[in-house]
PDB file of C-alpha atoms in Angstrom:
ATOM      1  CA  UNK W   1    -134.609 184.432 -72.430  1.00 42.00           C
ATOM      2  CA  UNK W   2    -137.568 186.736 -71.819  1.00 42.00           C
ATOM      3  CA  UNK W   3    -140.232 186.679 -69.017  1.00 42.00           C
ATOM      4  CA  UNK W   4    -142.477 184.826 -71.222  1.00 43.00           C
ATOM      5  CA  UNK W   5    -140.064 181.856 -71.514  1.00 72.00           C
ATOM      6  CA  UNK W   6    -139.864 181.685 -67.627  1.00 84.00           C
ATOM      7  CA  UNK W   7    -142.150 179.164 -65.821  1.00 90.00           C
ATOM      8  CA  UNK W   8    -142.964 180.658 -62.402  1.00 95.00           C
ATOM      9  CA  UNK W   9    -146.061 178.511 -62.144  1.00 96.00           C
ATOM     10  CA  UNK W  10    -144.296 175.636 -59.944  1.00 97.00           C
ATOM     11  CA  UNK W  11    -141.608 175.526 -57.582  1.00 98.00           C
ATOM     12  CA  UNK W  12    -139.446 173.568 -60.091  1.00 97.00           C
ATOM     13  CA  UNK W  13    -140.057 176.173 -62.628  1.00 97.00           C
ATOM     14  CA  UNK W  14    -138.763 179.067 -60.778  1.00 97.00           C
ATOM     15  CA  UNK W  15    -135.643 177.000 -59.467  1.00 97.00           C
ATOM     16  CA  UNK W  16    -134.858 176.156 -63.203  1.00 96.00           C
ATOM     17  CA  UNK W  17    -135.521 179.822 -64.205  1.00 97.00           C
ATOM     18  CA  UNK W  18    -132.720 180.654 -61.767  1.00 97.00           C
ATOM     19  CA  UNK W  19    -130.211 178.358 -63.179  1.00 97.00           C
ATOM     20  CA  UNK W  20    -130.976 179.482 -66.801  1.00 96.00           C
ATOM     21  CA  UNK W  21    -130.452 183.201 -65.969  1.00 96.00           C
ATOM     22  CA  UNK W  22    -127.034 182.690 -64.289  1.00 97.00           C
ATOM     23  CA  UNK W  23    -125.741 180.344 -66.950  1.00 97.00           C
ATOM     24  CA  UNK W  24    -124.180 181.493 -70.404  1.00 96.00           C
ATOM     25  CA  UNK W  25    -120.913 182.225 -72.110  1.00 97.00           C
ATOM     26  CA  UNK W  26    -118.643 184.963 -70.446  1.00 98.00           C
ATOM     27  CA  UNK W  27    -119.359 187.292 -73.140  1.00 97.00           C
ATOM     28  CA  UNK W  28    -123.120 187.156 -72.725  1.00 95.00           C
ATOM     29  CA  UNK W  29    -124.539 189.828 -70.151  1.00 94.00           C
ATOM     30  CA  UNK W  30    -126.737 188.223 -67.607  1.00 96.00           C
ATOM     31  CA  UNK W  31    -130.320 189.415 -67.452  1.00 96.00           C
ATOM     32  CA  UNK W  32    -130.079 190.609 -63.834  1.00 97.00           C
ATOM     33  CA  UNK W  33    -133.240 192.484 -63.850  1.00 96.00           C
ATOM     34  CA  UNK W  34    -135.124 189.269 -64.806  1.00 95.00           C
ATOM     35  CA  UNK W  35    -133.100 187.460 -62.248  1.00 97.00           C
ATOM     36  CA  UNK W  36    -133.970 189.922 -59.550  1.00 97.00           C
ATOM     37  CA  UNK W  37    -137.790 189.400 -60.634  1.00 96.00           C
ATOM     38  CA  UNK W  38    -137.632 185.850 -59.533  1.00 97.00           C
ATOM     39  CA  UNK W  39    -137.123 186.702 -55.908  1.00 98.00           C
ATOM     40  CA  UNK W  40    -139.340 187.830 -53.280  1.00 98.00           C
ATOM     41  CA  UNK W  41    -138.599 190.978 -51.700  1.00 96.00           C
ATOM     42  CA  UNK W  42    -135.608 190.503 -48.939  1.00 96.00           C
ATOM     43  CA  UNK W  43    -134.788 187.352 -50.578  1.00 98.00           C
ATOM     44  CA  UNK W  44    -131.367 185.885 -49.346  1.00 98.00           C
ATOM     45  CA  UNK W  45    -128.628 183.714 -51.088  1.00 98.00           C
ATOM     46  CA  UNK W  46    -126.394 181.871 -48.728  1.00 98.00           C
ATOM     47  CA  UNK W  47    -123.357 179.842 -49.918  1.00 97.00           C
ATOM     48  CA  UNK W  48    -121.850 177.652 -47.515  1.00 95.00           C
ATOM     49  CA  UNK W  49    -118.088 176.797 -47.544  1.00 90.00           C
ATOM     50  CA  UNK W  50    -115.713 174.612 -45.748  1.00 85.00           C
ATOM     51  CA  UNK W  51    -112.012 174.966 -45.098  1.00 83.00           C
ATOM     52  CA  UNK W  52    -110.720 172.141 -42.736  1.00 82.00           C
ATOM     53  CA  UNK W  53    -112.996 171.918 -39.871  1.00 85.00           C
ATOM     54  CA  UNK W  54    -114.358 175.336 -40.453  1.00 89.00           C
ATOM     55  CA  UNK W  55    -117.768 175.946 -41.891  1.00 90.00           C
ATOM     56  CA  UNK W  56    -118.638 179.651 -43.246  1.00 94.00           C
ATOM     57  CA  UNK W  57    -121.912 180.994 -44.408  1.00 96.00           C
ATOM     58  CA  UNK W  58    -122.084 184.102 -46.290  1.00 97.00           C
ATOM     59  CA  UNK W  59    -125.546 185.912 -46.695  1.00 98.00           C
ATOM     60  CA  UNK W  60    -126.321 188.142 -49.678  1.00 98.00           C
ATOM     61  CA  UNK W  61    -129.329 190.089 -50.746  1.00 98.00           C
ATOM     62  CA  UNK W  62    -130.169 189.687 -54.405  1.00 98.00           C
ATOM     63  CA  UNK W  63    -128.170 192.791 -55.292  1.00 98.00           C
ATOM     64  CA  UNK W  64    -125.100 191.883 -53.230  1.00 98.00           C
ATOM     65  CA  UNK W  65    -125.392 188.243 -54.808  1.00 98.00           C
ATOM     66  CA  UNK W  66    -125.220 189.956 -58.323  1.00 98.00           C
ATOM     67  CA  UNK W  67    -122.359 192.273 -57.328  1.00 98.00           C
ATOM     68  CA  UNK W  68    -120.399 189.216 -55.998  1.00 97.00           C
ATOM     69  CA  UNK W  69    -120.888 187.120 -59.294  1.00 97.00           C
ATOM     70  CA  UNK W  70    -120.868 189.451 -62.029  1.00 97.00           C
ATOM     71  CA  UNK W  71    -117.062 189.625 -62.423  1.00 96.00           C
ATOM     72  CA  UNK W  72    -116.774 185.719 -61.988  1.00 95.00           C
ATOM     73  CA  UNK W  73    -119.429 185.282 -64.811  1.00 97.00           C
ATOM     74  CA  UNK W  74    -117.693 187.504 -67.136  1.00 97.00           C
ATOM     75  CA  UNK W  75    -114.396 185.766 -66.753  1.00 97.00           C
ATOM     76  CA  UNK W  76    -115.538 182.308 -67.936  1.00 98.00           C
ATOM     77  CA  UNK W  77    -118.394 180.481 -69.561  1.00 98.00           C
ATOM     78  CA  UNK W  78    -120.586 178.894 -66.844  1.00 98.00           C
ATOM     79  CA  UNK W  79    -123.454 176.599 -67.312  1.00 97.00           C
ATOM     80  CA  UNK W  80    -125.045 175.363 -64.121  1.00 96.00           C
ATOM     81  CA  UNK W  81    -127.862 172.750 -64.547  1.00 94.00           C
ATOM     82  CA  UNK W  82    -129.950 170.786 -62.170  1.00 94.00           C
ATOM     83  CA  UNK W  83    -129.165 167.054 -62.190  1.00 90.00           C
ATOM     84  CA  UNK W  84    -131.616 165.697 -59.467  1.00 90.00           C
ATOM     85  CA  UNK W  85    -134.597 167.431 -57.513  1.00 93.00           C
ATOM     86  CA  UNK W  86    -136.580 166.556 -54.455  1.00 93.00           C
ATOM     87  CA  UNK W  87    -139.683 168.834 -53.715  1.00 96.00           C
ATOM     88  CA  UNK W  88    -141.726 169.021 -50.629  1.00 96.00           C
ATOM     89  CA  UNK W  89    -144.795 171.220 -50.641  1.00 97.00           C
ATOM     90  CA  UNK W  90    -147.444 172.439 -48.415  1.00 98.00           C
ATOM     91  CA  UNK W  91    -150.079 174.863 -49.407  1.00 97.00           C
ATOM     92  CA  UNK W  92    -148.247 178.061 -50.589  1.00 98.00           C
ATOM     93  CA  UNK W  93    -144.689 177.120 -49.449  1.00 98.00           C
ATOM     94  CA  UNK W  94    -142.357 174.521 -50.915  1.00 98.00           C
ATOM     95  CA  UNK W  95    -138.842 173.376 -50.349  1.00 98.00           C
ATOM     96  CA  UNK W  96    -136.776 172.406 -53.318  1.00 97.00           C
ATOM     97  CA  UNK W  97    -133.710 170.252 -52.858  1.00 95.00           C
ATOM     98  CA  UNK W  98    -131.818 170.813 -56.327  1.00 95.00           C
ATOM     99  CA  UNK W  99    -128.609 169.007 -56.916  1.00 92.00           C
ATOM    100  CA  UNK W 100    -126.435 170.870 -59.731  1.00 93.00           C
ATOM    101  CA  UNK W 101    -123.420 170.562 -61.837  1.00 92.00           C
ATOM    102  CA  UNK W 102    -121.474 173.550 -63.443  1.00 95.00           C
ATOM    103  CA  UNK W 103    -119.623 173.260 -66.677  1.00 96.00           C
ATOM    104  CA  UNK W 104    -117.581 175.567 -68.969  1.00 97.00           C
ATOM    105  CA  UNK W 105    -119.584 174.313 -71.930  1.00 97.00           C
ATOM    106  CA  UNK W 106    -122.766 172.177 -72.236  1.00 91.00           C
ATOM    107  CA  UNK W 107    -120.909 168.908 -73.364  1.00 92.00           C
ATOM    108  CA  UNK W 108    -118.003 169.438 -70.819  1.00 96.00           C
ATOM    109  CA  UNK W 109    -117.215 167.625 -67.822  1.00 92.00           C
ATOM    110  CA  UNK W 110    -118.376 169.197 -64.545  1.00 91.00           C
ATOM    111  CA  UNK W 111    -115.885 171.388 -62.688  1.00 91.00           C
ATOM    112  CA  UNK W 112    -118.367 171.849 -59.784  1.00 91.00           C
ATOM    113  CA  UNK W 113    -121.240 170.031 -58.188  1.00 90.00           C
ATOM    114  CA  UNK W 114    -123.275 170.894 -55.176  1.00 92.00           C
ATOM    115  CA  UNK W 115    -126.697 171.109 -53.643  1.00 93.00           C
ATOM    116  CA  UNK W 116    -129.178 174.087 -53.369  1.00 96.00           C
ATOM    117  CA  UNK W 117    -131.824 174.207 -50.683  1.00 97.00           C
ATOM    118  CA  UNK W 118    -134.319 176.582 -52.225  1.00 98.00           C
ATOM    119  CA  UNK W 119    -137.465 177.745 -50.199  1.00 98.00           C
ATOM    120  CA  UNK W 120    -140.208 179.288 -52.433  1.00 98.00           C
ATOM    121  CA  UNK W 121    -143.477 180.871 -51.714  1.00 98.00           C
ATOM    122  CA  UNK W 122    -146.475 181.091 -53.976  1.00 98.00           C
ATOM    123  CA  UNK W 123    -148.492 184.471 -54.073  1.00 97.00           C
ATOM    124  CA  UNK W 124    -149.889 186.779 -56.462  1.00 96.00           C
ATOM    125  CA  UNK W 125    -150.315 183.892 -58.889  1.00 96.00           C
ATOM    126  CA  UNK W 126    -146.840 182.889 -59.037  1.00 97.00           C
ATOM    127  CA  UNK W 127    -143.818 181.077 -57.228  1.00 98.00           C
ATOM    128  CA  UNK W 128    -141.180 183.412 -55.535  1.00 98.00           C
ATOM    129  CA  UNK W 129    -137.788 182.474 -54.314  1.00 98.00           C
ATOM    130  CA  UNK W 130    -137.217 183.308 -50.627  1.00 98.00           C
ATOM    131  CA  UNK W 131    -133.887 181.589 -49.930  1.00 98.00           C
ATOM    132  CA  UNK W 132    -131.310 179.601 -51.640  1.00 98.00           C
ATOM    133  CA  UNK W 133    -128.911 178.071 -49.289  1.00 96.00           C
ATOM    134  CA  UNK W 134    -126.162 175.816 -51.074  1.00 96.00           C
ATOM    135  CA  UNK W 135    -122.875 173.994 -50.840  1.00 94.00           C
ATOM    136  CA  UNK W 136    -120.666 173.203 -53.317  1.00 91.00           C
ATOM    137  CA  UNK W 137    -118.564 170.048 -53.618  1.00 83.00           C
ATOM    138  CA  UNK W 138    -115.617 168.949 -55.793  1.00 66.00           C
ATOM    139  CA  UNK W 139    -116.680 166.958 -58.640  1.00 67.00           C
ATOM    140  CA  UNK W 140    -115.114 163.631 -57.435  1.00 68.00           C
ATOM    141  CA  UNK W 141    -116.496 164.117 -53.790  1.00 68.00           C
ATOM    142  CA  UNK W 142    -118.764 161.763 -52.548  1.00 65.00           C
ATOM    143  CA  UNK W 143    -122.440 162.767 -52.524  1.00 64.00           C
ATOM    144  CA  UNK W 144    -125.567 160.862 -51.650  1.00 64.00           C
ATOM    145  CA  UNK W 145    -126.950 158.867 -54.622  1.00 68.00           C
ATOM    146  CA  UNK W 146    -130.144 160.438 -54.167  1.00 69.00           C
ATOM    147  CA  UNK W 147    -128.837 163.926 -55.023  1.00 70.00           C
ATOM    148  CA  UNK W 148    -126.187 162.608 -57.698  1.00 63.00           C
ATOM    149  CA  UNK W 149    -127.652 159.418 -59.239  1.00 62.00           C
ATOM    150  CA  UNK W 150    -125.216 157.168 -60.676  1.00 55.00           C
ATOM    151  CA  UNK W 151    -124.818 157.486 -64.538  1.00 50.00           C
TER     152      UNK W 151
END
């Protein structure tokens, strides 16, 4: 994928570009420079995890996120795709709720699902990711129908 194939003209487009850039076969090196270019300076990526009653939030800048995921993505095929979306936009800011599923192959059952809360800003003629805040759930965990429509 090259910059010419990325649609940064809409909040939805920049979110889908993020999914495309982290997805691929284990043997494919991700284009981290292009991934960085989706994000505004000082952007944050923040996964939420739960263990029992404890909720933990990590916070990464883009480079720390890349460092934290490079080995994982090189160990196994990983294809993350959006399955549902809601966008709220006001002038040059937007909030994208994006439900996702992760698979080991395009036609495989998902091994992971979750919801991303993505805040984006429009400046310099395009959309930029400011924050991605997400929580994953097991594939069989209950989730609201508006995020995971019944198949």
